[in-house]
Tab-separated table of C-alpha atoms in Angstrom:
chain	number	residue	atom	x	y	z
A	1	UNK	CA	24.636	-9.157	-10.184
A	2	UNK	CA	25.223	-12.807	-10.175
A	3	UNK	CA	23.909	-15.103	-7.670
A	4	UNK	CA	27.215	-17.121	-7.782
A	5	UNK	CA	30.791	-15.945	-7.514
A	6	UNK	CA	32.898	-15.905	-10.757
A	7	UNK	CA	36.465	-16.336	-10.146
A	8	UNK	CA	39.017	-15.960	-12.654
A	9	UNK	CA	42.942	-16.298	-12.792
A	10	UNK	CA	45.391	-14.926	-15.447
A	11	UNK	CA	49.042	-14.288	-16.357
A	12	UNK	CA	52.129	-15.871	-18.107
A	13	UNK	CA	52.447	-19.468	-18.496
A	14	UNK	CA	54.484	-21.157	-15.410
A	15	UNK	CA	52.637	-18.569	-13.013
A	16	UNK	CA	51.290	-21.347	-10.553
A	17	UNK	CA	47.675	-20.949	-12.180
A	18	UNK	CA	47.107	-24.566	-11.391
A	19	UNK	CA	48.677	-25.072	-8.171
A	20	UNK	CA	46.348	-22.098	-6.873
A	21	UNK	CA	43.798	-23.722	-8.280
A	22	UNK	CA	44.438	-26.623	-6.479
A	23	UNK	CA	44.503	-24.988	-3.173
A	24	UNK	CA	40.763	-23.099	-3.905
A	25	UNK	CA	39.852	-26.499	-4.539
A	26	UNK	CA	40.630	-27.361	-1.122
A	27	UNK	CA	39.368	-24.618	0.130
A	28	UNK	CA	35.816	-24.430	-1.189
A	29	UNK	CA	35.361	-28.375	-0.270
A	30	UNK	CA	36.539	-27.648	3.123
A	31	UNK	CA	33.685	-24.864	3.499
A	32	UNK	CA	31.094	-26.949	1.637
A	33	UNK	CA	30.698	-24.238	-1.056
A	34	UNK	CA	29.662	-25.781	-4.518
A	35	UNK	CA	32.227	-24.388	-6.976
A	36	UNK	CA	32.404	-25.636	-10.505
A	37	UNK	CA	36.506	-25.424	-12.051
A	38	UNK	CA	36.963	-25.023	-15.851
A	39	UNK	CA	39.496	-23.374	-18.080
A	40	UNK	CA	39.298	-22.140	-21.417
A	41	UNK	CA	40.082	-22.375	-24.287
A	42	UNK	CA	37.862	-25.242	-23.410
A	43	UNK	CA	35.514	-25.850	-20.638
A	44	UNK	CA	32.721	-27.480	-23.006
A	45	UNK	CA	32.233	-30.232	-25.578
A	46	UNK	CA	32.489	-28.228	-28.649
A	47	UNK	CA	34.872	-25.770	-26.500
A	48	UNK	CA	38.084	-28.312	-26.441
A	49	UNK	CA	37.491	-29.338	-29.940
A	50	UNK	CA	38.680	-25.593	-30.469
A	51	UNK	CA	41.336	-25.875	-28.092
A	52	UNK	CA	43.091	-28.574	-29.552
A	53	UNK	CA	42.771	-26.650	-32.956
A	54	UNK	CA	44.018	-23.595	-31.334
A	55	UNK	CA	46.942	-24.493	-29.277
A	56	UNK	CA	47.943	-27.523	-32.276
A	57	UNK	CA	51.895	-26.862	-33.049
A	58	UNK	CA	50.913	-27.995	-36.999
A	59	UNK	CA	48.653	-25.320	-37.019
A	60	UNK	CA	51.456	-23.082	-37.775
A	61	UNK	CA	49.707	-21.104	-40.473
A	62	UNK	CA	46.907	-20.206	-38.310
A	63	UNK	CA	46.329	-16.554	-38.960
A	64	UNK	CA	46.169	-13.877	-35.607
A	65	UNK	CA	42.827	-13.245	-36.322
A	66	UNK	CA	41.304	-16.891	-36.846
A	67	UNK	CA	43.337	-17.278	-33.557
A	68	UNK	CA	41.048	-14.606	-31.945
A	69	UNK	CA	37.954	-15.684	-33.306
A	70	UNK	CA	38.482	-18.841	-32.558
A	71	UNK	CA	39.516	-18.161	-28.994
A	72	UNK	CA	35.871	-15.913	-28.728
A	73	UNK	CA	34.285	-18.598	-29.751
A	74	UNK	CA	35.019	-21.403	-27.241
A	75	UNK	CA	34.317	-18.625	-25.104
A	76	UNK	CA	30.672	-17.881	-26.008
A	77	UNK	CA	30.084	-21.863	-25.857
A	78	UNK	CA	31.433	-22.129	-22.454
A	79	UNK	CA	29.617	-18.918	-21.250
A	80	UNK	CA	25.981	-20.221	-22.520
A	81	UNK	CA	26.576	-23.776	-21.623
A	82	UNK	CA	28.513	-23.978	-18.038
A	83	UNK	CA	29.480	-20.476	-16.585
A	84	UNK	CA	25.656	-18.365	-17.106
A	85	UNK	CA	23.979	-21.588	-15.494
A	86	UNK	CA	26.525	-21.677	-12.484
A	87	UNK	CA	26.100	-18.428	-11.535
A	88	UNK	CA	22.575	-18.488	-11.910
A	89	UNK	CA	22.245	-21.147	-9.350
A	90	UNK	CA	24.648	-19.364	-7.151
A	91	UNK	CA	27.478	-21.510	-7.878
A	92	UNK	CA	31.170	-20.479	-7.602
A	93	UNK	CA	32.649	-20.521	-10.921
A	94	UNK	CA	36.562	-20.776	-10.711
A	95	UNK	CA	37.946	-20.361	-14.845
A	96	UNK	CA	41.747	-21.241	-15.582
A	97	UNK	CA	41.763	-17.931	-18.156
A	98	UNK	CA	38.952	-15.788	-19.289
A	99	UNK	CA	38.335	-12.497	-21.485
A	100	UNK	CA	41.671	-11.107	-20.317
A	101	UNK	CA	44.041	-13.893	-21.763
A	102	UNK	CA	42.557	-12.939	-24.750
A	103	UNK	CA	43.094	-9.118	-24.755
A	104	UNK	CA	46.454	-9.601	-23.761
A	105	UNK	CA	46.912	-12.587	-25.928
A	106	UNK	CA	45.715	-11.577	-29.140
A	107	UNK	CA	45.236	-7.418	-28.364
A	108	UNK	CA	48.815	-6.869	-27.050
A	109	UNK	CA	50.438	-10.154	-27.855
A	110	UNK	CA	49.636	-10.002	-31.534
A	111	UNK	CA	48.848	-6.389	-31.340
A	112	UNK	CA	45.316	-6.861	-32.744
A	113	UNK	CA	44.494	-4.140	-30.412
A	114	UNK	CA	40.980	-3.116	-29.113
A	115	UNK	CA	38.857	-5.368	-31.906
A	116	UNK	CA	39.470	-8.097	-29.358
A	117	UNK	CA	38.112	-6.978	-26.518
A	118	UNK	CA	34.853	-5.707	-28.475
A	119	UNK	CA	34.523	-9.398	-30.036
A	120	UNK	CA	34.761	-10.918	-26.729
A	121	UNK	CA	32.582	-8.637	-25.065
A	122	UNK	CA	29.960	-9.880	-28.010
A	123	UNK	CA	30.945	-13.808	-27.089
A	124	UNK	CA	30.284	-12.593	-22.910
A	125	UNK	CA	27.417	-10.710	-22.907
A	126	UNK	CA	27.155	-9.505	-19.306
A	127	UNK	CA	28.905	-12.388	-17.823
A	128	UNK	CA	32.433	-10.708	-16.462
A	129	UNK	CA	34.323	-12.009	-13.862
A	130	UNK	CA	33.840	-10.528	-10.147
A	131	UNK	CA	37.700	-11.021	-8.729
A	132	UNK	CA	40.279	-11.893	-11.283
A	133	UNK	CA	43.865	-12.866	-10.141
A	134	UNK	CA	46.771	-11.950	-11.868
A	135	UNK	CA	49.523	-13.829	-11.489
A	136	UNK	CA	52.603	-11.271	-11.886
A	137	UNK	CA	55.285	-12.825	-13.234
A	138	UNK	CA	58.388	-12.686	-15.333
A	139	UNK	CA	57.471	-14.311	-18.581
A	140	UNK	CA	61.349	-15.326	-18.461
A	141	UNK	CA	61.177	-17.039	-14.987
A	142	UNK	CA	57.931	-18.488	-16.035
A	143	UNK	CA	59.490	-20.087	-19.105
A	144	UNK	CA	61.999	-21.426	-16.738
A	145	UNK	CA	59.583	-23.836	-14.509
A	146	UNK	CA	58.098	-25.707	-17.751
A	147	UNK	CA	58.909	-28.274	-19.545
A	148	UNK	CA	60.135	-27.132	-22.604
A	149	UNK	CA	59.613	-30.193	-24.261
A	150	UNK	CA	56.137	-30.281	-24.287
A	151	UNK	CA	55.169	-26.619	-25.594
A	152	UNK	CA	51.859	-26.337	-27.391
A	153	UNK	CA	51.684	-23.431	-30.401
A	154	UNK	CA	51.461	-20.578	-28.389
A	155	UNK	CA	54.039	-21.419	-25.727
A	156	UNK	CA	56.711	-22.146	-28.310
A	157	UNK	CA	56.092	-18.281	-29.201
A	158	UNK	CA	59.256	-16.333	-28.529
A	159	UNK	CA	60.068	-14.525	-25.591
A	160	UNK	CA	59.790	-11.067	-26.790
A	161	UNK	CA	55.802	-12.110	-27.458
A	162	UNK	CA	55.814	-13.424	-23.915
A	163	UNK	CA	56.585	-9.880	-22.601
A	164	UNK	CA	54.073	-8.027	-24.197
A	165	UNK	CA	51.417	-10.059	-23.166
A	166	UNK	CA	52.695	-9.713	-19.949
A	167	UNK	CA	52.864	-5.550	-20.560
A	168	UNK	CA	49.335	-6.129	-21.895
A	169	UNK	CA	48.386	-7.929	-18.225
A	170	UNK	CA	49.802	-5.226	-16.700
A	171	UNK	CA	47.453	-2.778	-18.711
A	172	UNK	CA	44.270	-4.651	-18.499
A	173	UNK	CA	45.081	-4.549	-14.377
A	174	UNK	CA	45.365	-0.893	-14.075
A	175	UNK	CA	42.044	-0.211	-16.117
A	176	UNK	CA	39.777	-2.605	-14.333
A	177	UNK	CA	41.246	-2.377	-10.643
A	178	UNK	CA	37.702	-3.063	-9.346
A	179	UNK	CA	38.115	-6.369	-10.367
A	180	UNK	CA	41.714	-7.128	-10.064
A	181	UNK	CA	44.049	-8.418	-7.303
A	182	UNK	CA	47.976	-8.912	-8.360
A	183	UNK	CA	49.294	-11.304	-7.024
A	184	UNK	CA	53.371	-11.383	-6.022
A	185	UNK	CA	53.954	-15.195	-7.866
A	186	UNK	CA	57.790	-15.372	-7.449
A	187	UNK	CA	57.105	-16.143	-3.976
A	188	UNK	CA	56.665	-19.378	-2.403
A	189	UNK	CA	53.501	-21.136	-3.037
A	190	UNK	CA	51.622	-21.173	0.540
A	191	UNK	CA	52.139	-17.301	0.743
A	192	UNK	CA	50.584	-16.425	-2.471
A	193	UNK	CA	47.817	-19.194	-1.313
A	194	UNK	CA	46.854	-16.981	1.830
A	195	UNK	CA	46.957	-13.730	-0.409
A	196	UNK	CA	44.339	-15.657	-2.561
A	197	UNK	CA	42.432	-17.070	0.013
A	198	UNK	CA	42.000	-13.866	1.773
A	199	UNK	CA	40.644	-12.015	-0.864
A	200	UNK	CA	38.107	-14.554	-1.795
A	201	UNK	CA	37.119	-15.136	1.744
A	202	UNK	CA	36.528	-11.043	1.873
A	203	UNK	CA	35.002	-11.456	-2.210
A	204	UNK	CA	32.057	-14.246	0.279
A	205	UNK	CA	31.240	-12.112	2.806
A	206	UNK	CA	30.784	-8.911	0.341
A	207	UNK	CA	28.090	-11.928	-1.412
A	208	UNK	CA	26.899	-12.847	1.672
């Protein structure tokens, strides 16, 4: 078991992922708990090199599995370098996507299937997630709160990609319930705040 308390949050774009994070933010400074945020792809030096390459809209020929591998590899950079150390000084760890964006991603999304989750689980090791958010929400309604304007290479996908990562979500959720709390996102803001809140306050006291 980890000293620390890693955190993740998942599902479609447009979910509120960063507005939640915004509000843990508050929340950990207002209890003095030290609590390192990072996303991923990214997170690290070499990591958002590989994020710029990933998500580039002229990388248009970039095969599914190159996507994969590269996604697993900002991934094992970010574990070894910032989330393993975190943890290991008891650090909260709060990641903007983990191991599950890419099994939905890349194993449902681009229907890769399991081979992603075994190459991630070589880029973790033994560093998973303790509570991991989902975010449920209509890919369609998600669509709707973004600027479409501004998509990077894997928002522009179509819709119909959009929904079976989101089937994929749902998936992943059901098979690791120990580790999972869905979260209602078409609701206002503050009230899936408090459902988040909640469950990390209970997530503290289970850590001591």
């Amino acid at each position: 078991m980890n000293m620390g308390l890693f955190i993740t949050l998942e599902g479609p774009d447009g979910s509120g992922k960063s507005t939640q994070i915004g509000y843990l933010k508050d929340f950990f400074e207002a209890n003095n708990i030290e609590c390192i945020f990072t996303r991923e792809p990214g997170g690290t030096h070499i990591g958002e090199k590989l994020r710029n390459i990933i998500l580039d809209n002229e990388n248009s020929e970039m095969c599914d599995m190159t996507e994969a591998l590269l996604y697993a590899a900002s991934r094992a950079q970010h574990v070894e370098e910032v989330i393993k150390p975190a943890l290991k000084e008891g650090k909260v760890v709060v990641c903007d996507r983990f191991i599950d964006s890419s099994i939905a991603y890349q194993g449902y999304g681009r229907c890769l299937g399991d081979l992603v989750r075994v190459i991630n689980e070589y880029a973790v090791g033994d560093c998973m997630p303790d509570i991991t958010f989902l975010m449920k929400l209509s890919p369609a309604i998600g669509r709707s709160r973004i600027d479409t304007n501004d998509l990077d290479r894997l928002e522009q996908e179509k819709l119909e990609f959009h929904n079976k990562v989101y089937e994929g979500y749902l998936k992943i959720a059901e098979h690791y319930r120990e580790r999972f709390v869905c979260v209602d996102a078409q609701r206002d803001k503050e009230a899936v705040r408090d459902d988040i809140i909640a469950a990390v306050e209970k997530a503290l006291k289970v850590r001591g």
